[in-house]
PDB file of C-alpha atoms and ligand atoms in Angstrom:
ATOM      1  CA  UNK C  14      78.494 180.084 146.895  1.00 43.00           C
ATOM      2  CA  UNK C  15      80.704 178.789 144.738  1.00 45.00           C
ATOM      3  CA  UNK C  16      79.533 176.264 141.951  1.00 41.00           C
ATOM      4  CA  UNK C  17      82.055 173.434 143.135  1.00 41.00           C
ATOM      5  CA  UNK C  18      81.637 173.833 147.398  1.00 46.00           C
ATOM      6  CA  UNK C  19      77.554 174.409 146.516  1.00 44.00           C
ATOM      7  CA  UNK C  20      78.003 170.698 144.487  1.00 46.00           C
ATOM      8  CA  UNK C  21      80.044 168.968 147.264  1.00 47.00           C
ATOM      9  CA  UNK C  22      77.363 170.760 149.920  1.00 48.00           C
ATOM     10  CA  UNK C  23      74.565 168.805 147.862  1.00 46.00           C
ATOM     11  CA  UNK C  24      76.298 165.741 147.684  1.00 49.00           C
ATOM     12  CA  UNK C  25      77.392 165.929 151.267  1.00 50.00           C
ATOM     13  CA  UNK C  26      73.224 166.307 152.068  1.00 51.00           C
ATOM     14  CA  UNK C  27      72.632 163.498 149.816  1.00 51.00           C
ATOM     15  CA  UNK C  28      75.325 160.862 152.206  1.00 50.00           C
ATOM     16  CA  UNK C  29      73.471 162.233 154.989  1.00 49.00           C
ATOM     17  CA  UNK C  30      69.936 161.896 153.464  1.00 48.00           C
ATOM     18  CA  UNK C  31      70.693 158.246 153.053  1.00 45.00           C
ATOM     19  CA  UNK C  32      71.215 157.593 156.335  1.00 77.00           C
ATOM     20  CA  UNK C  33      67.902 158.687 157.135  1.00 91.00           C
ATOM     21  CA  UNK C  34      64.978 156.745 156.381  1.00 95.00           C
ATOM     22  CA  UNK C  35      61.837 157.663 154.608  1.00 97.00           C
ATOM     23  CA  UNK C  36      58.668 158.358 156.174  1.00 98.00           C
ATOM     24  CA  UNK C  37      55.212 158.646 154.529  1.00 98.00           C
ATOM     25  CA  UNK C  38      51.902 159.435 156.634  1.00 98.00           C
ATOM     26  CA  UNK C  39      48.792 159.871 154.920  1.00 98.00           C
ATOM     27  CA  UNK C  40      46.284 162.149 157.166  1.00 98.00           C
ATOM     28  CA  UNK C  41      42.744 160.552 156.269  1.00 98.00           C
ATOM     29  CA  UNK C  42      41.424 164.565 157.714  1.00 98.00           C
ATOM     30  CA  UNK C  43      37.727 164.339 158.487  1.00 97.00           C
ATOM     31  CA  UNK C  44      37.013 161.685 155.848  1.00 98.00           C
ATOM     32  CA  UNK C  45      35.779 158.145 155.514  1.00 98.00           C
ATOM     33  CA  UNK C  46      33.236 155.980 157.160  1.00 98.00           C
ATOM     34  CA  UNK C  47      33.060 151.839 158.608  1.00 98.00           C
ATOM     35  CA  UNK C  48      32.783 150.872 155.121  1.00 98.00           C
ATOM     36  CA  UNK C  49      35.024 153.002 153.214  1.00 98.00           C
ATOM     37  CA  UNK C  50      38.025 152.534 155.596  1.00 98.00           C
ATOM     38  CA  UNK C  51      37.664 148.746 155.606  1.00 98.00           C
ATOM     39  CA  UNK C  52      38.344 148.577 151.839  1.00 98.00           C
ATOM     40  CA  UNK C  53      40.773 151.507 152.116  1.00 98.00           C
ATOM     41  CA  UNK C  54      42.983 149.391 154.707  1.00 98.00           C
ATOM     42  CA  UNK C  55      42.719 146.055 153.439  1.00 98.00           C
ATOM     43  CA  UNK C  56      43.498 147.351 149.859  1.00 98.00           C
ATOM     44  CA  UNK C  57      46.464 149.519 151.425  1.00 98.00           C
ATOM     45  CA  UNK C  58      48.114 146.269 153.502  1.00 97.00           C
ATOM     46  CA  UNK C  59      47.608 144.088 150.146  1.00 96.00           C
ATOM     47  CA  UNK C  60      49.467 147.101 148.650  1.00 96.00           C
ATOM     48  CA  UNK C  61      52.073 147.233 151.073  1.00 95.00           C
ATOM     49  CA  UNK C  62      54.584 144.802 151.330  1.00 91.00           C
ATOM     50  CA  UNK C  63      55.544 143.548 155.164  1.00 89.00           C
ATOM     51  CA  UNK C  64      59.397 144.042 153.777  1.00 89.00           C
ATOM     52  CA  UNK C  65      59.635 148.101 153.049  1.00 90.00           C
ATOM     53  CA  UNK C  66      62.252 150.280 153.514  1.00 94.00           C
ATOM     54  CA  UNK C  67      59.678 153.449 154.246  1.00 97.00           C
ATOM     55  CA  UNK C  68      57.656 153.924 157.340  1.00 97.00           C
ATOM     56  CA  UNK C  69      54.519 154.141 156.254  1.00 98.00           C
ATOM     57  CA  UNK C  70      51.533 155.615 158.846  1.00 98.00           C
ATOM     58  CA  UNK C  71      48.132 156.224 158.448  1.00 98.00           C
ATOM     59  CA  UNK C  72      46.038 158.903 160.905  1.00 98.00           C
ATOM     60  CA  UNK C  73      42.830 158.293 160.761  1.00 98.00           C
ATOM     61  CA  UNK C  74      40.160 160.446 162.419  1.00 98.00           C
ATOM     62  CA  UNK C  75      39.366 159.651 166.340  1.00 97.00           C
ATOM     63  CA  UNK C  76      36.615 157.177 166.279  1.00 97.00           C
ATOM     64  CA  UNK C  77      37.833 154.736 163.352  1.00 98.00           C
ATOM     65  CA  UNK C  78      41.254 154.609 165.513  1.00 97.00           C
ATOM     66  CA  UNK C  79      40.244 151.430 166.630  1.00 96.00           C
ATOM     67  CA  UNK C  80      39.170 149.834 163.794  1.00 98.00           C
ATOM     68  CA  UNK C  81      42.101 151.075 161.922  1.00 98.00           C
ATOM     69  CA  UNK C  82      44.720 149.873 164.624  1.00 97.00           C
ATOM     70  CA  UNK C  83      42.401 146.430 163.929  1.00 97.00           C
ATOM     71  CA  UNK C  84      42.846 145.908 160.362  1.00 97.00           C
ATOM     72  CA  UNK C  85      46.823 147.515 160.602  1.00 97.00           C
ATOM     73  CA  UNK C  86      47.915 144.826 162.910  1.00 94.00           C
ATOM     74  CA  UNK C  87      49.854 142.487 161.194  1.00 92.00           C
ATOM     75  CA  UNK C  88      51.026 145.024 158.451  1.00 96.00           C
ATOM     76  CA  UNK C  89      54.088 147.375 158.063  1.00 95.00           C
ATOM     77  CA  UNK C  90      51.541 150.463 158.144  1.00 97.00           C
ATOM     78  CA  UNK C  91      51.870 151.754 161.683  1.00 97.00           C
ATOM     79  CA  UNK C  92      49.190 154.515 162.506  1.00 98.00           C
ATOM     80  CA  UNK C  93      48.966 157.531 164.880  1.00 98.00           C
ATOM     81  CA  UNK C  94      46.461 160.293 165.425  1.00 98.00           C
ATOM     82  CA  UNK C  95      45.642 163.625 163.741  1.00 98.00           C
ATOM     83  CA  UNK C  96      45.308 166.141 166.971  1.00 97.00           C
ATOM     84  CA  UNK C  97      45.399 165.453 170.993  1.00 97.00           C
ATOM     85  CA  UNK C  98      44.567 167.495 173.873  1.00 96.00           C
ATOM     86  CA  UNK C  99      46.796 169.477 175.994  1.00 95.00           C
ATOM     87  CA  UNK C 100      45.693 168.424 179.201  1.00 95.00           C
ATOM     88  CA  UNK C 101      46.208 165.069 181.090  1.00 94.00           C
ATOM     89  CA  UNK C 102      42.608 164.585 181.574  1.00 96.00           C
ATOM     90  CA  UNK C 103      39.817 166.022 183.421  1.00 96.00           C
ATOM     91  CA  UNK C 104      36.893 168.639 182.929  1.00 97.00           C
ATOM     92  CA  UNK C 105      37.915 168.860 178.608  1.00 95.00           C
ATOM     93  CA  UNK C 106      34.521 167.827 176.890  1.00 96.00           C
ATOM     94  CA  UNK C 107      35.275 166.810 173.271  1.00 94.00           C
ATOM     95  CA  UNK C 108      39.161 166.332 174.081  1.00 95.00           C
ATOM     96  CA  UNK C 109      41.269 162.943 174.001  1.00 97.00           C
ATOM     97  CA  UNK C 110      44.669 162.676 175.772  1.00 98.00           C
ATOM     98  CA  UNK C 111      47.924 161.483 175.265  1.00 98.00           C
ATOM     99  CA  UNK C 112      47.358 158.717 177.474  1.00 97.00           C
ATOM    100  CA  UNK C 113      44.287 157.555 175.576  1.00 97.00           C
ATOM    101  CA  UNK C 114      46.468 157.056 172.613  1.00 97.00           C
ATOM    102  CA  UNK C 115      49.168 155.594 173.686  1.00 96.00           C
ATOM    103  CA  UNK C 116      46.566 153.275 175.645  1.00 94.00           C
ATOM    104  CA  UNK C 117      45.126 152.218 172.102  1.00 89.00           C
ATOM    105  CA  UNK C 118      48.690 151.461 170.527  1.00 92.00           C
ATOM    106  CA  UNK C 119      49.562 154.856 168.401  1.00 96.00           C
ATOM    107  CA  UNK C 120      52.595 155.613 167.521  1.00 96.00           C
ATOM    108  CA  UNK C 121      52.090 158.864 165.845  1.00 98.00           C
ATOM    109  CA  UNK C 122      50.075 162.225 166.535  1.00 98.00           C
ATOM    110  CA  UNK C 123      50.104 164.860 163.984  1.00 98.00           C
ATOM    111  CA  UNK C 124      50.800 168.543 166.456  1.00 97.00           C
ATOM    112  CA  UNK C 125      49.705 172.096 165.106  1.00 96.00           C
ATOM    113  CA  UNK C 126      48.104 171.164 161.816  1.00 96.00           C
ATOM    114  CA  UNK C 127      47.154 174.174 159.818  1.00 94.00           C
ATOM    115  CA  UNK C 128      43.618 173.327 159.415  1.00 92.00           C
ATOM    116  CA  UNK C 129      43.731 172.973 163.471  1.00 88.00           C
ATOM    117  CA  UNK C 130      45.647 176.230 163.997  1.00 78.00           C
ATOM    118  CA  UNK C 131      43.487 178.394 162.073  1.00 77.00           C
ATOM    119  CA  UNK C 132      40.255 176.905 162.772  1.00 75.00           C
ATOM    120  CA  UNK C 133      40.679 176.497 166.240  1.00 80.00           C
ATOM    121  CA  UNK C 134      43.173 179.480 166.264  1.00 81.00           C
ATOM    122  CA  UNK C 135      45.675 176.949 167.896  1.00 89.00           C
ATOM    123  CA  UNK C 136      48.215 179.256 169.786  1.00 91.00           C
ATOM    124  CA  UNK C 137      52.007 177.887 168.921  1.00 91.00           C
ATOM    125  CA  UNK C 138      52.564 177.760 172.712  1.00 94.00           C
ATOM    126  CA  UNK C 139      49.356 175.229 172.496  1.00 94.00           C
ATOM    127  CA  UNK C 140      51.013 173.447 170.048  1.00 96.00           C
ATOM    128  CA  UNK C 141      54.650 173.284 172.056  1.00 96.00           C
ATOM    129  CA  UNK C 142      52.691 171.691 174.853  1.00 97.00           C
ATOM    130  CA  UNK C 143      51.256 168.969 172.968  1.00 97.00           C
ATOM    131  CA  UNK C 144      54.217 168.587 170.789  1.00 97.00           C
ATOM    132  CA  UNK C 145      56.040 167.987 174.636  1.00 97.00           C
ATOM    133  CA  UNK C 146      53.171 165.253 175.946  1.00 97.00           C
ATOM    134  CA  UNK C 147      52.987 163.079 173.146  1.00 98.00           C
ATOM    135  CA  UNK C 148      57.131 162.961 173.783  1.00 97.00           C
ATOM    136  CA  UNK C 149      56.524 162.117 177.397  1.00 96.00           C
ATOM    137  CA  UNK C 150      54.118 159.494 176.365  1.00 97.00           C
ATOM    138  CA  UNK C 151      56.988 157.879 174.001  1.00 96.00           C
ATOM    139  CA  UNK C 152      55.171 158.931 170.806  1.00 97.00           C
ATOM    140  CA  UNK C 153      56.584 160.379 167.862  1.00 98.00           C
ATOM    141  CA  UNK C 154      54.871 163.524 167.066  1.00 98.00           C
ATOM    142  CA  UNK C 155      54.789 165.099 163.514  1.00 98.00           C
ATOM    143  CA  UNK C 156      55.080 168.741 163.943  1.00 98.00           C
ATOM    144  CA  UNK C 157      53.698 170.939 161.266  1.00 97.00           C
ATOM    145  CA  UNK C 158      55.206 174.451 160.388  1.00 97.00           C
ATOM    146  CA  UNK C 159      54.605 176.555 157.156  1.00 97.00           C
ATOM    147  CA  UNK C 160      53.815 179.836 156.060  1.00 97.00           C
ATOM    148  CA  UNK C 161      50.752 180.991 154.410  1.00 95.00           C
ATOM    149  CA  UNK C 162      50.807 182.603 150.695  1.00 96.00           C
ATOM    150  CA  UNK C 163      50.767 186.457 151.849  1.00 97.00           C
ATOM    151  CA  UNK C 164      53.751 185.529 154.131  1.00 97.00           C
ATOM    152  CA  UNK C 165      55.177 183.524 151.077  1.00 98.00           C
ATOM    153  CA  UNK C 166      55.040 186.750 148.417  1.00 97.00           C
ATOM    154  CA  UNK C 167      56.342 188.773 150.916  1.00 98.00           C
ATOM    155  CA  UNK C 168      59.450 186.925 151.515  1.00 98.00           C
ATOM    156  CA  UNK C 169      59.330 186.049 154.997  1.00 98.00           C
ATOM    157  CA  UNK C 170      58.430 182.530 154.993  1.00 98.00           C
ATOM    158  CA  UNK C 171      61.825 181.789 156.668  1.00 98.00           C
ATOM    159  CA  UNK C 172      61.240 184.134 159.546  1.00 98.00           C
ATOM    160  CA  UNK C 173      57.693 182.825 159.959  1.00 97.00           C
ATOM    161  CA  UNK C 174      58.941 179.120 160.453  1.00 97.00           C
ATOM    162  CA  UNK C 175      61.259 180.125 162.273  1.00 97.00           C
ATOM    163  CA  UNK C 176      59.253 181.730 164.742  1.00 96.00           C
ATOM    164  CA  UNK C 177      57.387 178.533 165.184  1.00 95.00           C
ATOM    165  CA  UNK C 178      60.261 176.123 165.893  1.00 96.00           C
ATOM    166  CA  UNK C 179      61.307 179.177 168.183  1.00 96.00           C
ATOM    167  CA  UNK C 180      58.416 179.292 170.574  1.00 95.00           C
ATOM    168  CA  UNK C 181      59.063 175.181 171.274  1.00 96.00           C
ATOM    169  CA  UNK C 182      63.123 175.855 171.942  1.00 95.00           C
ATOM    170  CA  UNK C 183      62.127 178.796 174.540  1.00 96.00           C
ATOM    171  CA  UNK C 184      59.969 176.327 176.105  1.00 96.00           C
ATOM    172  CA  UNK C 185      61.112 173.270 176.042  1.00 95.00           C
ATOM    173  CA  UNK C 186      64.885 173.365 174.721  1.00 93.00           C
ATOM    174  CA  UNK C 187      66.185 171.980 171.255  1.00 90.00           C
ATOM    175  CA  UNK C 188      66.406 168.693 172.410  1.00 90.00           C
ATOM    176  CA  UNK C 189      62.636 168.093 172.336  1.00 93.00           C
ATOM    177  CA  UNK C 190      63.584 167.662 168.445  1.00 94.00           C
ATOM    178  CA  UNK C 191      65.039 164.694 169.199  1.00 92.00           C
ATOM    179  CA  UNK C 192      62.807 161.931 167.530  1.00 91.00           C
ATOM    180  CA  UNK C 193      60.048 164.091 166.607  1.00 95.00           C
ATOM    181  CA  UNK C 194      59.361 164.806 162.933  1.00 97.00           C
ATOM    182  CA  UNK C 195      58.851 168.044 161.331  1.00 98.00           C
ATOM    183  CA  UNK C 196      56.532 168.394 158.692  1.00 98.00           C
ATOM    184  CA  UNK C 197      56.985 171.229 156.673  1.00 98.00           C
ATOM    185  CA  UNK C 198      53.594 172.236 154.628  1.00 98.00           C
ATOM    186  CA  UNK C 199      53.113 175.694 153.473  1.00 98.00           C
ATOM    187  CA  UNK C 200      49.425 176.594 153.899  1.00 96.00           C
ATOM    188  CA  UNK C 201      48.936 177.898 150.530  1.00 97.00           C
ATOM    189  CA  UNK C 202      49.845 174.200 149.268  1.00 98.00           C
ATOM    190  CA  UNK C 203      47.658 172.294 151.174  1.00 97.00           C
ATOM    191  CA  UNK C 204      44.468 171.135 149.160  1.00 95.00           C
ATOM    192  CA  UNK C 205      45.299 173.344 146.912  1.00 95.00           C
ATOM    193  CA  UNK C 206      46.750 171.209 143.945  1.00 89.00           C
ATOM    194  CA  UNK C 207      49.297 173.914 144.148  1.00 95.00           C
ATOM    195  CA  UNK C 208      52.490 171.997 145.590  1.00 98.00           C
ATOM    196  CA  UNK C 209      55.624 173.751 146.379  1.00 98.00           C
ATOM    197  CA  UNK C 210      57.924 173.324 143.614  1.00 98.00           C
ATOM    198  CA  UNK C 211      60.862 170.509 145.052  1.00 98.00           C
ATOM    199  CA  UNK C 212      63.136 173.223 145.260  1.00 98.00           C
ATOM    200  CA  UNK C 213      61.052 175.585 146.981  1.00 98.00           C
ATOM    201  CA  UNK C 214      61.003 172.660 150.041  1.00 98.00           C
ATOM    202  CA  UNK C 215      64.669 171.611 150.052  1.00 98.00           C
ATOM    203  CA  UNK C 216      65.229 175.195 150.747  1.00 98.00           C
ATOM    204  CA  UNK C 217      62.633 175.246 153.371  1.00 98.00           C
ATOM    205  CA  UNK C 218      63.922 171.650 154.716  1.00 97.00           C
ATOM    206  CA  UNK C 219      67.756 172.782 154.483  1.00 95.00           C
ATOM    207  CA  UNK C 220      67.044 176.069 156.089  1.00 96.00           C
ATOM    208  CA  UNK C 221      64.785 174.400 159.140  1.00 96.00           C
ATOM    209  CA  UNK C 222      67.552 171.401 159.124  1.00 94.00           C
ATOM    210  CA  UNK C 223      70.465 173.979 159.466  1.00 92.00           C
ATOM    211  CA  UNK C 224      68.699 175.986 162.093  1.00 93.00           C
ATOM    212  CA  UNK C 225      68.340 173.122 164.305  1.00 92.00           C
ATOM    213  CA  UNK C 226      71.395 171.189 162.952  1.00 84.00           C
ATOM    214  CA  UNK C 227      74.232 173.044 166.077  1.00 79.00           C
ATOM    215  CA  UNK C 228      72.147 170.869 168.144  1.00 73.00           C
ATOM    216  CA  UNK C 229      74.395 167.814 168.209  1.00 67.00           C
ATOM    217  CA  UNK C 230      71.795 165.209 169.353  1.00 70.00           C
ATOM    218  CA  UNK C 231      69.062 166.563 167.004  1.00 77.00           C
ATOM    219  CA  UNK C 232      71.754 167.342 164.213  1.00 71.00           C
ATOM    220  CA  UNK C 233      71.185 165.462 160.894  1.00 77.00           C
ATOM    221  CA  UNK C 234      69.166 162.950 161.919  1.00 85.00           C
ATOM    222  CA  UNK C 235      66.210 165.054 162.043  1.00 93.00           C
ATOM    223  CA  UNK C 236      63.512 164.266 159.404  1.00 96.00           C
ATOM    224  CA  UNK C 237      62.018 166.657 157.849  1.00 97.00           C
ATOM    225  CA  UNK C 238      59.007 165.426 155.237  1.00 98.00           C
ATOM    226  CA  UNK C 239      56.816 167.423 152.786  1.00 98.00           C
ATOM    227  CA  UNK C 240      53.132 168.292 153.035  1.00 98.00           C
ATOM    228  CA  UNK C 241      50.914 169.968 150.879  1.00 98.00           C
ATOM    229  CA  UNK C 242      49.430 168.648 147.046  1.00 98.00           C
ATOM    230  CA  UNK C 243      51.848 165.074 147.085  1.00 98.00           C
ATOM    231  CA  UNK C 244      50.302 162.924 144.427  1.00 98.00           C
ATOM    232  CA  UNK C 245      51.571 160.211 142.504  1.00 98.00           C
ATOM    233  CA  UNK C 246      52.866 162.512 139.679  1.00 98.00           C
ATOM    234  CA  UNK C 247      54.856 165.234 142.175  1.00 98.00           C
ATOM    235  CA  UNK C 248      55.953 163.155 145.438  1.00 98.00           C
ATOM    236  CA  UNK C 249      59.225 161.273 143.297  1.00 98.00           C
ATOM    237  CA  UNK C 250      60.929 164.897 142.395  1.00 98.00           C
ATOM    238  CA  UNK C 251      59.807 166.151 145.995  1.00 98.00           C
ATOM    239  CA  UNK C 252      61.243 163.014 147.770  1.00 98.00           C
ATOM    240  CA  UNK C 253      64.628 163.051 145.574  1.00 97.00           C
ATOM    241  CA  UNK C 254      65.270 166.152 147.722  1.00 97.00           C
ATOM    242  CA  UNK C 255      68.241 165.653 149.875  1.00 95.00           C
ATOM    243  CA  UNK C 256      67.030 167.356 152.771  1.00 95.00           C
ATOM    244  CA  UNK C 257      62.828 166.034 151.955  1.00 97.00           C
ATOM    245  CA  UNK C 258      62.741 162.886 154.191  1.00 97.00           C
ATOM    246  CA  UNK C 259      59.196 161.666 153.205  1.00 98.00           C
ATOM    247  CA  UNK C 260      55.381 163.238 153.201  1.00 98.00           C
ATOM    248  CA  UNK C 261      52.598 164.139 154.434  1.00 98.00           C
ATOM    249  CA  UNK C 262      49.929 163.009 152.159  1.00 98.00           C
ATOM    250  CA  UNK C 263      46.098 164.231 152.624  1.00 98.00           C
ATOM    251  CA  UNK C 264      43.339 163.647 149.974  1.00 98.00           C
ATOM    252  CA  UNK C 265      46.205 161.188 147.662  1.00 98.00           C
ATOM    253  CA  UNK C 266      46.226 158.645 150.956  1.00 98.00           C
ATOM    254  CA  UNK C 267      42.386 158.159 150.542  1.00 98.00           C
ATOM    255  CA  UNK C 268      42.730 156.406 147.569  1.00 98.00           C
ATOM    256  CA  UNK C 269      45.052 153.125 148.042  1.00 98.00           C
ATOM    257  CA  UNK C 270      46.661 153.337 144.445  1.00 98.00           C
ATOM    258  CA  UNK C 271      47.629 156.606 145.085  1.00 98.00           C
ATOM    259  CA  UNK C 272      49.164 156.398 148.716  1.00 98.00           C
ATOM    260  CA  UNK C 273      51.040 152.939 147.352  1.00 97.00           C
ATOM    261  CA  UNK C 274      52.417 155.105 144.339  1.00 97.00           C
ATOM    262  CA  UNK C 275      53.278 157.647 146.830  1.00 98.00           C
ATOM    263  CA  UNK C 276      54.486 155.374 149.180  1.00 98.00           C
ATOM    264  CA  UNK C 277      57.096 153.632 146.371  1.00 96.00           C
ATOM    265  CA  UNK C 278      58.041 156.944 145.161  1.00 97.00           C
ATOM    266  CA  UNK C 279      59.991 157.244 148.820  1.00 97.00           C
ATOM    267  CA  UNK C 280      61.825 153.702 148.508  1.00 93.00           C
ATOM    268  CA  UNK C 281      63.712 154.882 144.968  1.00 83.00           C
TER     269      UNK C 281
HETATM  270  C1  LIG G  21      47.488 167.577 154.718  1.00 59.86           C
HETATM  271  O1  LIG G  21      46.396 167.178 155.073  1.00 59.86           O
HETATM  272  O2  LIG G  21      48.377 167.751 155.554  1.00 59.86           O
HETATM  273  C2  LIG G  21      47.733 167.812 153.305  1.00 59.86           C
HETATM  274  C3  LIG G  21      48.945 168.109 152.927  1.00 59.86           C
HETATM  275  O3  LIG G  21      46.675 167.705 152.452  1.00 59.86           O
HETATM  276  P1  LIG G  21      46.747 167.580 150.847  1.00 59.86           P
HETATM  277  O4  LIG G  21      47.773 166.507 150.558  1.00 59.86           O
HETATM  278  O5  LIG G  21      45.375 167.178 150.448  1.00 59.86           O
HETATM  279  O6  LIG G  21      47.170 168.895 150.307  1.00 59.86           O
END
């Protein structure tokens, strides 16, 4: 592409970019305990102003949900969950449902998690279903796609995304990306202190934004946030990104200096 059209292209993201506004949602994974989260939260909403320009969400794991919602009340910090079942309820020992959620206040449930997918060996039509259930139940889901390193170094980290988001259009149509988030986190960068390089995800996020883009009522207001390694040092150059609208922060949003540092990096 031309130097001057590839320019205008990237300033042309950037108007668009700015019209979207910046999520951050630190996933707490299988950590923390009574005590720990109390000084975790109260630290983070003394941290956070009340006036922010970011949404800010915290998903804690199932059983501090309550306590979390608790101390997140009267804060900016909204909070959501980190998996949900597929089914409506029943015979599903272990499982919690949409309705559960939403009963308790979330906002937020993070679908298809890689940690999920290949532990569980989450299926993507699994994922679809949830992603489609936490919709019904008017909660924003935070859909994660990404590739793992061999798919990576072989080049075909495009196709491979692709063939996620493509498994939830033959289902459920492209206008189940309407108000649902996309989180794009490449396996290999996940706990890895390996983060993809900010250019490495505005290609990702530009190439998942175009695919989805012909969709007029998904178009460009879909946002698309980073996950995998954000820290205080990284998430700035990573959220600069026109087409990176936020993160997806793991072990930095356990510590409450971090996730605020992280958390600022998105309002510059
Ligand atoms: C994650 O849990 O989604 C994640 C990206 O973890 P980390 O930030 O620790 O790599």
């Amino acid at each position: 592409m031309p130097i001057l059209s590839q320019q205008s292209k990237i300033q042309q993201t950037n108007e668009e970019s700015v019209m979207r506004r910046k999520i951050v949602v630190g996933n707490w994974k299988m950590n923390g305990s009574l005590a720990s989260n109390e000084a975790l939260l109260k630290a983070l909403v003394e941290k956070i102003p009340q006036k922010i320009s970011t949404d800010i969400v915290i998903c804690a794991p199932y059983p501090y949900l309550f306590q979390t919602q608790s101390y997140l009340k009267n804060s900016s910090i909204r909070w959501g969950a980190q998996n949900v079942a597929k089914f409506e309820s029943g015979a599903f020992t272990g499982e919690v449902s949409v309705s559960m959620l939403k009963e308790f206040g979330a906002s937020y449930v993070i679908i298809g998690h890689s940690e999920r997918s290949t532990a569980y060996c989450e299926s993507d039509e699994n994922i679809a279903t949830k992603l489609m259930m936490v919709k019904q139940a008017d909660m924003t889901p935070i859909l994660c796609v990404g590739e793992s390193l061999i798919e990576r170094e072989a080049g075909i980290m495009e196709k491979v995304v692709s063939k996620q988001l493509d498994t939830i259009v033959e289902m459920y149509g492209e206008d189940i990306f309407d108000e649902t988030i996309i989180a794009y986190e490449p396996v290999w960068a996940i706990g890895s202190d390996m983060a993809a390089s900010p250019e490495q995800a505005q290609t990702m996020h530009q190439f998942i934004r175009e695919k989805l883009s012909p969709n007029a009522k998904v178009g460009k207001s879909l946002k698309i946030i980073y996950g995998g390694s954000v820290n205080p040092q990284n998430a700035l150059q990573l959220f600069s990104m026109p087409d990176v609208d936020g993160g997806l922060v793991g072990r930095a949003s356990l510590n409450a200096s971090d996730f605020q540092s992280i958390c600022h990096s998105a309002e510059i």
